[in-house]
Every structure is written in C-alpha cells, then in structure tokens.
C-alpha positions in Angstrom: -48.9 45.6 -78.8 -51.3 48.5 -78.3 -52.1 49.8 -74.8 -55.7 48.7 -75.2 -54.7 45.1 -76.0 -52.2 45.1 -73.1 -54.9 46.3 -70.8 -57.2 43.5 -71.8 -54.6 40.8 -71.5 -53.0 41.9 -68.2 -56.0 43.5 -66.4 -59.4 42.3 -67.7 -58.7 38.7 -68.4 -57.1 37.8 -65.0 -60.0 39.8 -63.4 -62.6 37.6 -65.1 -60.7 34.4 -64.5 -60.5 35.2 -60.8 -63.8 36.9 -60.3 -65.8 33.8 -61.3 -64.2 31.3 -58.9 -64.3 34.1 -56.2 -68.0 34.3 -56.5 -68.6 30.5 -56.8 -66.2 29.5 -54.0 -66.1 32.4 -51.6 -68.9 35.0 -52.0 -71.9 32.9 -52.6 -71.2 30.2 -50.0 -70.4 32.7 -47.3 -73.1 35.3 -48.2 -70.2 37.8 -48.3 -69.6 37.8 -44.6 -67.4 36.1 -42.0 -63.8 35.1 -41.7 -63.8 32.8 -44.7 -65.1 35.5 -46.9 -62.5 38.0 -45.8 -59.5 35.5 -46.0 -60.7 34.1 -49.3 -61.2 37.5 -50.8 -57.8 38.6 -49.7 -56.3 35.5 -51.3 -58.0 36.2 -54.6 -56.9 39.8 -54.6 -53.3 38.6 -53.9 -53.7 36.2 -56.9 -54.9 39.0 -59.1 -51.8 41.0 -58.3 -49.3 38.2 -58.4 -50.5 36.5 -61.6 -49.8 39.3 -64.2 -46.8 40.5 -62.3 -45.2 37.0 -62.3 -46.0 36.5 -66.0 -44.6 39.8 -67.0 -41.4 39.3 -65.0 -41.0 35.7 -66.2 -42.0 35.9 -69.9 -41.4 39.6 -70.5 -38.0 41.3 -71.0 -36.7 40.5 -67.4 -36.9 36.8 -68.2 -36.7 35.7 -64.5 -37.1 32.0 -64.4 -38.3 31.8 -60.8 -41.1 34.4 -61.7 -42.0 32.4 -64.8 -42.4 29.2 -62.7 -44.7 31.0 -60.2 -46.7 32.7 -62.9 -47.1 29.5 -65.0 -48.2 27.4 -62.0 -50.6 30.1 -60.9 -52.0 30.5 -64.4 -52.8 26.7 -64.6 -54.4 26.6 -61.2 -56.6 29.7 -62.0 -57.6 28.3 -65.4 -58.8 25.0 -63.7 -60.6 26.9 -61.0 -62.2 29.2 -63.5 -63.4 26.4 -65.8 -64.9 24.3 -63.1 -66.4 27.2 -61.3 -68.3 28.1 -64.5 -69.6 24.5 -64.5 -70.4 24.8 -60.8 -72.4 27.9 -61.4 -74.4 26.2 -64.2 -75.1 23.3 -61.8 -76.1 25.7 -59.1 -78.5 27.3 -61.6 -80.0 23.9 -62.3 -80.4 23.1 -58.6 -82.3 26.4 -58.2 -84.6 25.4 -61.0 -85.6 22.3 -59.1 -86.0 24.1 -55.8 -82.6 23.6 -54.1 -82.0 27.1 -53.0 -79.9 28.8 -50.3 -76.4 28.8 -48.9 -76.3 25.0 -48.4 -76.6 24.3 -52.1 -73.9 26.9 -52.8 -71.6 25.3 -50.3 -72.1 21.8 -51.8 -71.4 23.1 -55.3 -68.3 25.0 -54.0 -66.9 22.0 -52.2 -67.4 19.8 -55.4 -65.6 22.4 -57.5 -62.7 22.6 -55.1 -62.3 18.8 -54.9 -62.5 18.4 -58.7 -60.0 21.2 -59.2 -57.5 19.8 -56.7 -57.8 16.3 -58.3 -57.4 17.6 -61.8 -54.5 19.8 -60.9 -52.6 16.9 -59.5 -53.5 14.7 -62.4 -52.5 17.5 -64.8 -49.1 17.9 -63.3 -48.5 14.2 -63.5 -49.5 14.1 -67.1 -47.3 17.0 -68.1 -44.2 15.8 -66.3 -44.1 12.1 -67.3 -42.6 10.7 -70.5 -45.3 11.0 -73.2 -47.3 8.0 -74.4 -46.3 6.6 -77.8 -49.1 7.0 -80.3 -48.8 4.9 -83.5 -50.8 6.0 -86.5 -50.8 4.3 -90.0 -50.9 6.7 -92.8 -51.6 5.8 -96.5 -49.5 7.9 -98.9 -50.4 8.2 -102.6 -47.5 7.3 -104.8 -45.4 5.9 -102.0 -43.0 3.3 -103.5 -43.0 -0.3 -102.1 -39.4 0.1 -100.7 -40.8 2.7 -98.3 -43.7 0.7 -97.1 -43.6 0.6 -93.3 -41.3 3.7 -93.0 -41.4 4.9 -89.5 -41.5 8.7 -88.9 -41.3 9.6 -85.2 -42.6 13.1 -84.5 -41.6 15.3 -81.6 -43.0 18.8 -81.2 -43.6 21.6 -78.7 -41.0 20.4 -76.1 -40.9 24.0 -74.8 -37.7 23.5 -72.7 -38.0 26.4 -70.3 -37.6 27.6 -66.7 -38.3 24.2 -65.1 -35.2 22.1 -65.7 -36.3 19.0 -67.7 -32.9 17.6 -68.7 -33.7 14.2 -67.1 -37.0 14.2 -68.9 -35.2 15.0 -72.1 -33.0 12.0 -71.8 -35.9 9.7 -71.1 -37.7 11.0 -74.2 -34.7 10.2 -76.3 -34.6 6.6 -74.9 -38.3 6.2 -75.8 -37.8 7.6 -79.3 -34.9 5.3 -80.0 -37.0 2.3 -78.7 -39.5 3.0 -81.6 -36.8 2.1 -84.2 -37.4 5.3 -86.3 -36.3 5.7 -89.8 -36.8 9.4 -89.6 -37.3 11.7 -86.6 -38.8 15.2 -87.0 -39.1 17.9 -84.4 -41.9 20.2 -85.6 -41.1 23.4 -83.8 -41.4 25.2 -80.4 -38.3 23.5 -79.1 -37.6 26.0 -76.3 -38.5 29.1 -74.5 -35.2 30.9 -73.9 -31.7 31.3 -75.3 -29.1 28.7 -76.2 -27.0 29.7 -73.2 -30.0 29.2 -70.9 -31.5 26.0 -72.3 -28.7 24.1 -74.2 -28.3 21.6 -71.3 -31.9 20.5 -71.7 -31.7 20.2 -75.4 -28.3 18.5 -75.6 -29.7 15.0 -75.0 -31.4 15.2 -78.4 -28.0 14.5 -79.9 -28.6 10.9 -78.9 -31.6 10.4 -81.1 -30.9 7.7 -83.7 -32.6 7.8 -87.1 -30.8 6.3 -90.2 -32.6 8.4 -92.8 -32.4 11.7 -90.9 -33.2 13.9 -87.9 -35.0 17.1 -89.0 -36.0 20.3 -87.2 -38.1 23.3 -88.1 -38.9 26.5 -86.2 -42.1 27.1 -84.3 -43.5 30.5 -83.2 -41.7 30.4 -79.9 -38.3 30.3 -81.5 -39.2 33.7 -82.9 -39.7 35.1 -79.4 -35.9 34.9 -79.1 -33.1 34.2 -81.5 -34.4 31.5 -83.9 -31.2 31.4 -85.9 -29.1 30.5 -82.9 -31.3 27.5 -82.3 -31.1 26.4 -86.0 -27.3 26.6 -85.6 -27.3 24.7 -82.3 -29.4 21.9 -83.7 -27.0 21.6 -86.6 -24.1 21.4 -84.2 -25.7 18.3 -82.5 -26.4 16.5 -85.7 -29.9 17.6 -86.7 -30.8 18.9 -90.1 -32.8 22.1 -90.0 -35.4 22.4 -92.8 -35.3 26.2 -93.0 -37.6 26.4 -96.1 -35.7 23.5 -97.5 -36.0 19.8 -98.3 -34.0 16.6 -98.3 -34.6 13.4 -100.4 -34.4 10.2 -98.4 -34.0 6.8 -99.9 -34.6 3.2 -98.8 -34.3 0.0 -100.8 -33.9 2.2 -104.0 -37.1 4.1 -103.5 -37.2 7.8 -102.5 -39.3 10.3 -100.6 -39.1 14.1 -100.2 -39.0 15.4 -96.7 -39.5 19.2 -96.5 -39.9 21.9 -93.9 -41.0 25.5 -93.7 -40.7 28.2 -91.1 -43.4 29.3 -88.7 -45.5 32.3 -90.0 -44.2 34.5 -87.1 -40.8 34.4 -88.8 -42.1 36.9 -91.3 -41.0 39.6 -89.0 -37.4 38.4 -89.0 -35.1 39.0 -92.0 -34.4 35.8 -93.8 -37.1 33.9 -92.1 -40.8 33.2 -92.6 -42.5 30.3 -94.4 -41.7 29.9 -98.1 -43.2 26.7 -99.4 -42.1 27.4 -103.0 -38.5 27.6 -101.9 -38.8 24.5 -99.7 -40.0 22.5 -102.7 -37.8 24.1 -105.4 -35.8 21.4 -107.2 -37.7 18.5 -105.9 -38.8 15.6 -108.0 -42.5 16.2 -108.1 -43.0 12.5 -108.9 -42.1 11.7 -105.3 -44.5 12.1 -102.4 -43.8 15.0 -100.1 -43.9 14.8 -96.3 -43.8 18.4 -95.0 -43.1 19.6 -91.5 -45.0 22.9 -90.8 -45.5 24.0 -87.2 -49.1 25.3 -87.4 -52.0 23.2 -88.7 -53.3 26.4 -90.4 -50.4 26.2 -92.9 -52.2 23.2 -94.5 -54.1 25.6 -96.8 -50.8 26.3 -98.6 -49.7 22.7 -98.5 -53.0 21.6 -100.1 -52.6 24.1 -102.9 -49.0 22.8 -103.5 -50.2 19.2 -103.6 -48.3 18.1 -100.6 -49.3 14.5 -99.6 -48.7 14.8 -95.8 -48.2 17.8 -93.5 -47.0 17.2 -89.9 -47.7 19.9 -87.4 -47.9 20.6 -83.7 -48.7 24.0 -82.0 -52.1 23.2 -80.6 -51.0 21.0 -77.6 -54.4 19.4 -78.1 -55.7 22.2 -75.9 -53.3 21.2 -73.1 -55.8 22.1 -70.3 -59.4 21.3 -70.9 -61.5 23.1 -72.1 -59.0 25.3 -73.9 -59.2 23.2 -77.0 -62.5 25.1 -77.8 -60.5 28.3 -78.1 -57.8 26.6 -80.2 -60.5 25.7 -82.8 -61.1 29.4 -83.3 -57.6 29.8 -84.7 -56.7 26.4 -86.1 -58.5 24.0 -88.5 -57.6 20.9 -86.4 -56.8 20.4 -82.7 -55.2 16.9 -82.9 -55.0 13.7 -85.0 -55.0 12.7 -88.6 -57.3 14.8 -90.9 -58.0 15.1 -94.7 -57.9 18.3 -96.6 -58.3 19.7 -100.1 -56.5 18.0 -103.0 -55.9 14.8 -101.1 -53.5 16.4 -98.6 -53.4 14.8 -95.2 -52.5 16.6 -92.0 -51.3 15.0 -88.8 -51.5 17.3 -85.8 -49.6 16.2 -82.7 -50.8 17.1 -79.2 -47.1 17.9 -78.5 -44.4 16.2 -76.5 -44.0 18.8 -73.7 -46.1 21.7 -72.5 -46.0 25.5 -72.5 -46.5 27.6 -69.4 -48.5 25.8 -66.7 -46.8 22.4 -66.0 -50.1 20.7 -66.5 -52.1 18.7 -69.1 -55.7 17.9 -68.4 -57.6 15.6 -70.8 -54.9 16.4 -73.5 -52.1 13.9 -72.9 -48.7 14.6 -74.5 -47.4 12.2 -77.2 -44.5 10.8 -79.0 -46.0 10.0 -82.4 -45.0 7.2 -84.7 -46.4 7.7 -88.2 -46.1 4.4 -90.2 -46.3 5.2 -93.9 -47.9 2.8 -96.4 -48.7 3.0 -100.1 -52.2 4.0 -100.7 -54.1 1.1 -102.3 
C-alpha cells in the first residue's frame, strides 16, 4: 500500500467520518461555545486518535484482539453517527428553507440523530450476535434430473470468527443448520480472521454439521490475509471437503449434479492459489448442471462464460450497516438475493452468516440460506 493511500485510509476518512457528526451534534447546537462544546470536541478528538490506532493494532501486524474489539466497536458507532448526522444536516437544511432557523432547530435535529443512532446501535448489535434467520429460496435449475428435485443446499458464508469469542454462537448455528435437513452444506468463504491456533475453538463446532451428500468449503478474501492453506487443511481435518479449484459429483436416486468451487481472486498473490474455473471444471460431465461456490459475486462473469447454472456467493454482507450497501454496489454486481446473468447463469448472493469488524448489522440481517433446487420447467 502506498503512503498516499495509507494517509487517506487512516487520516482523512476518519477525519471526515468524525467531523460531520461533530458539527451536527456538537458545534452547531452549541454555537461553538460552552462546556458541552469543549467536552464534546475533546471526545471527538479522542475518538479520532483512538479509532485508527485501535484498528492498526488490532488488524495490523500486532494482531491484538482487545484492540481489534475496541476499534471495531468504535468504527461501527462512528459509521452510524456519521450516516445519520448526514441525514440530520439534510433535514436541518430543509427546516431552514421553511423558516425554522436558529440554535433550537439545530438542537432538535441533534437530539433526534442521537436517539436514532443509539437505538440503531443497540438493534444492530442484537442482529449481529443472534443466530441468523433461515432464508429459504426455491431455485429452478436447467437440466436438473428428477431424482434431485427438492435437493436442499444450505449455505453459510462470512462467519468471520475473530477477536470476539463466538464458540457458543457457532454451536447454535450448527444446530440450526442440521434442523434444516440439508443434503449439501457449503461454506462460501471468509471463515475466519486469524490463525488456526487462535480461532480453531470457534470453528471446531462445524464438525457437527450433518449433510449426507457433502460439506464443502472454499476460501474467501479474508483467508488470504493469513495462512489460507492452514484453514483448508484444518477444515479437511474436521470432515469438510475444500473445493480448492476443484469439483465433486454428488448423486441421489441415481441422478447426479456437479458441485464445484474456486478460490477468491485475492489468492492470486499466493503461490498455488487464485481462482481457476477451468481447473475446477476439468473432467466434469458437462451434461450435468453445475453448482459453483465462488466467494465474490463479481466472479459471476467467468461463471456465465463457462455456462455454470448456479453460482453461490457471499462477500457483500448485504452491506452489513446501512447505508454501506450503496458502496458495495460500486464494486459488486449484486448485494444480496437471487439474480439472473448472461447465458442463463443464476447467482445467489448471501448476506452472510456472521459479520466482519463492527459487531453490528443494521437493516442487513444475517442469514442461513436454504436453496431448494428444482428442475426448470
């Protein structure tokens, strides 16, 4: 990363994210004077110092879990305050246009922003920490044989086991997955943030997932922030089948289906890794439909060119904290849900099972997805 990019990420972005709520909640309502102004300004300056420092210590080379927790929580709170302060300033502008001027209007808007932000922060923490809702989606697959009608594919993705210990949550997720009576379970990347030694106790409950036709795992971009191969090896040790640019043929009632998986594009920088769809599909019976696990929705361009019937992805988190999904759309073709693409390829993008960074989800609930496959009529 260049020094200029580092400067933008660590200095300018936090400055903007804190300056807007400082103005909306502190400077304008107090007319930049008095005890509240001085205390509030000091608090925002402290936040400006603490936020990048905690994120660097937590997610940079030191990898200090306590710093990561502080930085992640602060990042989530600041994003909510920033987003709703922008809305508050727009409302304040509207009030000025209709003649509601002065400090009183600024204080009313500031109070409303604070109340909304507190409520949404509490709601967001609850949404992120609970066991995800089950989302069932019927998918019509061209060429799917009758013996596979009703096949249940349960999708997990973006669990992001990290500094906050979620071993108990992991066990409850496994119970919910098994309750869906899956034929196949796939974990579409971003399993963890951290090493096997640090996170194995959170991931270990996944050994209890039951799926008679297979439990499959692919890498996401976050595996490549550490040692992706170690996680591929660990998942193999607890009974999952990594699809490292590979495929498996599954069979039920005499009818067959190809299940394939490819690496995340960030793996290109790691020898022996990186997405290789041709290798994943080499040796397949092209008369069979293909269900492909690929972490990022943007990989659907290659899937469509290869004639894949269904790609299953995660990565976006559905935006995780509103209104971040607008930024996601600048990078990915889809934020969530089932979509159609070139050459008849369908893409299902999960909002994710866990969360990254801030332990919050606002208007983007997590999900355990059950894709029920049917022949296309």
